[in-house]
C-alpha positions as semicolon CSV with decimal commas, in nm:
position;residue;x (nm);y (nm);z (nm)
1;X;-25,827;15,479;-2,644
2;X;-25,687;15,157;-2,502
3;X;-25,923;14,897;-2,383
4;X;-25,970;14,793;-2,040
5;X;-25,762;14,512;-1,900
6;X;-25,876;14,171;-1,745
7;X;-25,629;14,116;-1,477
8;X;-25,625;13,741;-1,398
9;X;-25,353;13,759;-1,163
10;X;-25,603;13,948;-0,918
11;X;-25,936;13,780;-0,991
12;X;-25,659;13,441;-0,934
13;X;-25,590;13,607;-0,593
14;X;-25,946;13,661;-0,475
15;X;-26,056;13,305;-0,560
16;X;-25,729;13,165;-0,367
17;X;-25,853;13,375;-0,077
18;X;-26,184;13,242;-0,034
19;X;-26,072;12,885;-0,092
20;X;-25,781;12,923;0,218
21;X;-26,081;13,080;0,403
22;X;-26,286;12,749;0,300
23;X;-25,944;12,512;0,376
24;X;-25,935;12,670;0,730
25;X;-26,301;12,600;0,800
26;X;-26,248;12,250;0,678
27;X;-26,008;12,185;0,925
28;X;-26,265;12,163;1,159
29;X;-26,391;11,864;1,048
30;X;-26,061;11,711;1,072
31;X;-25,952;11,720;0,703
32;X;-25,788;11,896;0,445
33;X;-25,820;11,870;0,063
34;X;-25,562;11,666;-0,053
35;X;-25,436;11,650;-0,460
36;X;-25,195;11,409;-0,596
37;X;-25,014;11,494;-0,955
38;X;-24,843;11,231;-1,136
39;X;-24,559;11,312;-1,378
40;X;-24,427;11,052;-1,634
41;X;-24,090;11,167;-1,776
42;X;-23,856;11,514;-1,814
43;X;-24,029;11,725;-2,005
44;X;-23,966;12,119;-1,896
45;X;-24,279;12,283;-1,931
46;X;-24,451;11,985;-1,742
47;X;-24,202;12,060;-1,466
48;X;-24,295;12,411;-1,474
49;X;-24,616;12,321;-1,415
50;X;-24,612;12,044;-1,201
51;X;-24,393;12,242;-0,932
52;X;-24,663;12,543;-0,942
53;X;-24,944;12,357;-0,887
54;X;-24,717;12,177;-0,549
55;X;-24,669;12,565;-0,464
56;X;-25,061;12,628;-0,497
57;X;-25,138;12,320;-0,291
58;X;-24,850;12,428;-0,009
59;X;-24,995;12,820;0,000
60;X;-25,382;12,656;0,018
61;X;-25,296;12,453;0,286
62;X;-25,378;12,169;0,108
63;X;-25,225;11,772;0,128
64;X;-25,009;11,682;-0,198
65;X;-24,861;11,433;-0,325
66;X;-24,618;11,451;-0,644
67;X;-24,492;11,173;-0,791
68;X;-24,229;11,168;-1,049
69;X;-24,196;10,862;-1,277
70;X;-23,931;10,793;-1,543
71;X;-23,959;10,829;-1,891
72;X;-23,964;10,457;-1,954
73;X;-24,215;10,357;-1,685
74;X;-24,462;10,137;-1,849
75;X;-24,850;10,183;-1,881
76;X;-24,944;9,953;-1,669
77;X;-24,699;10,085;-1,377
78;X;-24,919;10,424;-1,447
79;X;-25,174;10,252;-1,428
80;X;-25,125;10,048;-1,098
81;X;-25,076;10,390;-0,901
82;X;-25,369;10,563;-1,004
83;X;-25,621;10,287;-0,914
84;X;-25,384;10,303;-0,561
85;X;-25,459;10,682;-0,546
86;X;-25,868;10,600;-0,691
87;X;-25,832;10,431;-0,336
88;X;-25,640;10,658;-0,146
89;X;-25,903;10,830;0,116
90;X;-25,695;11,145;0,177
91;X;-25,666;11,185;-0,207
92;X;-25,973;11,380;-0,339
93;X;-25,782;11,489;-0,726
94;X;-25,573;11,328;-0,907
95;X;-25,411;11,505;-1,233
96;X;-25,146;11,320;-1,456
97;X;-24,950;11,580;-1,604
98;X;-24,984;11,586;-2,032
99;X;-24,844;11,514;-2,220
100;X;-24,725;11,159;-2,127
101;X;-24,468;10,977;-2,338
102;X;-24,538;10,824;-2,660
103;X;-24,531;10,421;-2,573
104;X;-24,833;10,529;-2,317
105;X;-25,202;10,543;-2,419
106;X;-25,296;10,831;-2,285
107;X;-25,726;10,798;-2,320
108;X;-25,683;10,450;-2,134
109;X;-25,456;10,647;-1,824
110;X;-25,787;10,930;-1,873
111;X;-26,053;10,659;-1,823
112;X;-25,876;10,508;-1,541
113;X;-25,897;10,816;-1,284
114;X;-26,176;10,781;-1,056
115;X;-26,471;11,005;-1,201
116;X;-26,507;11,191;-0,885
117;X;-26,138;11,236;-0,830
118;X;-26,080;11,390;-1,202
119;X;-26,044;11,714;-1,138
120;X;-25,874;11,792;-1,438
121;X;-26,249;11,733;-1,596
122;X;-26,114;11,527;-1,898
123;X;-26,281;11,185;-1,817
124;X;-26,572;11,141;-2,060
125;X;-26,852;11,081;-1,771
126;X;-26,724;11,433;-1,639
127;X;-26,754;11,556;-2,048
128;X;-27,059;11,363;-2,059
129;X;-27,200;11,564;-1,837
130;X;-27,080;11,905;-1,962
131;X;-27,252;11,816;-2,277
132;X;-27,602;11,760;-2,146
133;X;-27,584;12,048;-1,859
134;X;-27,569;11,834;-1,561
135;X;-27,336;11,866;-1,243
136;X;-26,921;11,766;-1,299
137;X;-26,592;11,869;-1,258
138;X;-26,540;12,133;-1,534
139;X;-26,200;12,141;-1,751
140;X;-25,971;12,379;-1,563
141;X;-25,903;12,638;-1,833
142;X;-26,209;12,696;-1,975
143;X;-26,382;12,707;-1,649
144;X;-26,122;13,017;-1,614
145;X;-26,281;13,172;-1,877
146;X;-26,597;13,141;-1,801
147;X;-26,494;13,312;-1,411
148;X;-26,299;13,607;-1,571
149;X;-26,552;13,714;-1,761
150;X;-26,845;13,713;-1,500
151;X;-26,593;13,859;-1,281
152;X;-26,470;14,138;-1,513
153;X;-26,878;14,236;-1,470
154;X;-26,983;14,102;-1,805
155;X;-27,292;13,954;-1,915
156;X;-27,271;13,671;-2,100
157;X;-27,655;13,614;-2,140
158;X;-27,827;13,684;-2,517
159;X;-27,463;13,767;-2,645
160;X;-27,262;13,632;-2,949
161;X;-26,991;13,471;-2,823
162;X;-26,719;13,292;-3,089
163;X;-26,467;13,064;-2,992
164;X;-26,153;13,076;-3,226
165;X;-26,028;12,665;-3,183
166;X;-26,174;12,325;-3,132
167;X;-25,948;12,144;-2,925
168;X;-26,087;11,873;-2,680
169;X;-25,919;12,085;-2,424
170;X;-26,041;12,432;-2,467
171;X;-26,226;12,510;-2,779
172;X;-26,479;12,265;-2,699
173;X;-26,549;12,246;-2,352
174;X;-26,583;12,673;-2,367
175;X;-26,837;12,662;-2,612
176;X;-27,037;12,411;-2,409
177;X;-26,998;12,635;-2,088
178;X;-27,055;12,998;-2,289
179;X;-27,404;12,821;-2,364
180;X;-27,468;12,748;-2,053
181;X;-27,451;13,080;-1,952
182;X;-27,726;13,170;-2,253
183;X;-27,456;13,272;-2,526
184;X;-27,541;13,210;-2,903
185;X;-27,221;13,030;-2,967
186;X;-27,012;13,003;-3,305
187;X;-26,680;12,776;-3,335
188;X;-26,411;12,878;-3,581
189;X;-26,109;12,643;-3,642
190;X;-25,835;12,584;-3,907
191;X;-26,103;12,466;-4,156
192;X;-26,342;12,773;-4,109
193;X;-26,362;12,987;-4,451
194;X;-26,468;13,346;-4,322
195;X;-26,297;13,340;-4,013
196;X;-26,215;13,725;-4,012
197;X;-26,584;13,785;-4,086
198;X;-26,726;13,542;-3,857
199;X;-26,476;13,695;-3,573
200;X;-26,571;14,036;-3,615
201;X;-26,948;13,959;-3,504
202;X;-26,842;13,826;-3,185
203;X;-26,956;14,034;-2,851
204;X;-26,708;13,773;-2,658
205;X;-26,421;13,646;-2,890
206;X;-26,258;13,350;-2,705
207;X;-25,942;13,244;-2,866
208;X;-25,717;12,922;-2,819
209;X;-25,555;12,792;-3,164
210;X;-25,160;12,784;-3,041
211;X;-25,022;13,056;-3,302
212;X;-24,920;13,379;-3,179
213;X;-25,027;13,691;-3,290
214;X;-25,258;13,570;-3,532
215;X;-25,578;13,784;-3,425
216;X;-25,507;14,183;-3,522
217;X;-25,748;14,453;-3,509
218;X;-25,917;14,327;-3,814
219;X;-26,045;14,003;-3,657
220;X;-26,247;14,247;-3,367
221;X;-26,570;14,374;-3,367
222;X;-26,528;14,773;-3,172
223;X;-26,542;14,739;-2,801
224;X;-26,574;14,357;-2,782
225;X;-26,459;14,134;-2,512
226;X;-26,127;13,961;-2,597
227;X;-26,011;13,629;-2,417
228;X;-25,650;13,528;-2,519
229;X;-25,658;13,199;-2,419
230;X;-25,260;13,167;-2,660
231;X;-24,963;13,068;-2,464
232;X;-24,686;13,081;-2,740
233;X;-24,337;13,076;-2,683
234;X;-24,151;13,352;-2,933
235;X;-23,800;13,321;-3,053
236;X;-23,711;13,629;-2,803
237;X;-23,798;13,386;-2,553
238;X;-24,100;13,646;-2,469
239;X;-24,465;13,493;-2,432
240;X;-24,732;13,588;-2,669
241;X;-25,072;13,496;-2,723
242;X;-25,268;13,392;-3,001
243;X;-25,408;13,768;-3,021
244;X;-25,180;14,073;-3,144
245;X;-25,260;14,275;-2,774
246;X;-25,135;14,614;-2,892
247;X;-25,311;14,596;-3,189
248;X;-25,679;14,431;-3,094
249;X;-25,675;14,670;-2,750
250;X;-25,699;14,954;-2,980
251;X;-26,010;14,857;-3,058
252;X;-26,194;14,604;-2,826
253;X;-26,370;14,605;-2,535
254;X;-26,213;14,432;-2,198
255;X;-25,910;14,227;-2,283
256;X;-25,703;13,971;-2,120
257;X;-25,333;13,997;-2,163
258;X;-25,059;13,722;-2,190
259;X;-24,907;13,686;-1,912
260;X;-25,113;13,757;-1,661
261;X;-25,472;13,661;-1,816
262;X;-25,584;13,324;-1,810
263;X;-25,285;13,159;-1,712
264;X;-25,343;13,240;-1,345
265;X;-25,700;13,128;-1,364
266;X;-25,598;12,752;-1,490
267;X;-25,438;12,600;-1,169
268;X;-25,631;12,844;-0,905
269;X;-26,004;12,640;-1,127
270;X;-25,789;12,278;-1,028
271;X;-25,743;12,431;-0,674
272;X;-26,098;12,499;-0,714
273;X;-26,214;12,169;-0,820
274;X;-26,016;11,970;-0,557
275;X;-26,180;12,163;-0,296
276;X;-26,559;12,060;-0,453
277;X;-26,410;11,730;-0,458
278;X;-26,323;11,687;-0,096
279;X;-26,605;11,834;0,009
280;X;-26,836;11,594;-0,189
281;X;-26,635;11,312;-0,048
282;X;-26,711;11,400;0,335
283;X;-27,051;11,516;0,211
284;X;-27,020;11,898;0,302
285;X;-27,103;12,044;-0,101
């Protein structure tokens, strides 16, 4: 029997609904949320995502700002507009699009956001803080994870959660929020002996390690919870994930798919975290 499916696209929805609700409310104290997004260069996924998260802010009724640099801008030109927009009072985010070209440092560009303005959650005081458990703007997709699966009705509490993938940008900051929420936590990566064995004692398998299809049936423990955090590109020119769906949902527990899992959640948690951010700003969270 086929597992159930953790639609992202609607848990997406119903989080965009209760922020416009929260927007419109807003504009009765005279202001809106406002994000600015900064991209250096022509790369076409950036693009991709760049105009989507534009969209998100234009359906939210939010302010944006996008501005589109050239591959050769300098460092320092980065630089001099985000300590403008650190300054900027109808600015409350400010996310520069990743990967930025080679001749640019990309921690210093990091540091340089305003702490309370990062809503991408990548500034170390904001990681800082996810360590030790206190208040900050969380990374974008694994705060995604962390909403599907309470909102799939999943407890995350006493359970074994592993995390397939130690990237600063995922694999990491998931772990960290999974035990927050009271899950015994174990991190595989490219280095990990047993991974098979270690996988199949997960309750919650999280996985984000950028190769597709690599976790079958074999890798799952029967009827646990599968998040395919994957976004691979096939020579079709289909998407995949990092987990073989038709295979794994055969035997686990709720499942996210690719498309349509956590890719919704990423820019609705930035939509998200602009909106604390404002409202921190004018004093209102």
């Amino acid at each position: 029997m086929s597992a159930p499916i953790i639609d992202g696209k609607q848990i997406s929805k119903d989080i965009r609904e209760s922020i416009q609700q929260e927007v419109v409310r807003l504009k009765e104290h005279n202001f809106q949320p406002g994000l600015a997004v900064v991209l250096v260069g022509e790369d076409p996924a950036s693009q991709v995502y760049v105009r989507n998260k534009e969209k998100a802010c234009h359906d939210l009724g939010y302010y944006s700002e996008v501005h589109r640099l050239a591959a050769d801008t300098s460092q320092e030109a980065l630089l001099e507009l985000v300590d403008k927009l650190n300054h900027q009072s109808n600015i409350h985010g400010i996310l520069v699009q990743l990967p930025l070209p080679k001749h640019i440092h990309e921690k210093a560009v990091i540091d340089a956001i305003a702490v309370e303005k990062d809503v991408d959650g990548f500034h170390p005081v904001n990681v800082g803080n996810l360590v030790i458990g206190d208040d900050s703007l969380l990374p974008c997709t694994p705060a995604g994870v962390i909403e599907l699966i309470k909102r799939a009705g999943i407890e995350i509490a006493g359970k074994h959660a592993v995390v397939i993938g130690r990237s600063n940008i995922v694999g990491k900051p998931v772990s960290l929020l999974l035990q927050r929420e009271n899950a015994t936590v174990t991190m595989c990566h490219s280095r990990t002996a047993n991974i098979a064995e270690l996988s199949r004692q997960a309750d919650i398998l999280v996985v984000a390690i950028g190769k597709a299809n690599f976790i079958d049936a074999s890798f799952v423990k029967p009827g646990a919870v599968v998040i395919d955090v994957g976004m691979n590109r096939l020579e079709s020119g289909k998407l995949a994930g990092d987990v073989d769906f038709e295979s794994v949902k055969q035997v686990s527990g709720p499942i996210t798919p690719v498309p349509g899992g956590v890719g919704p959640m990423t820019i609705t948690m930035l939509m998200q975290n602009t909106l604390v951010a404002a409202k921190r700003s004018h004093g209102l969270a």
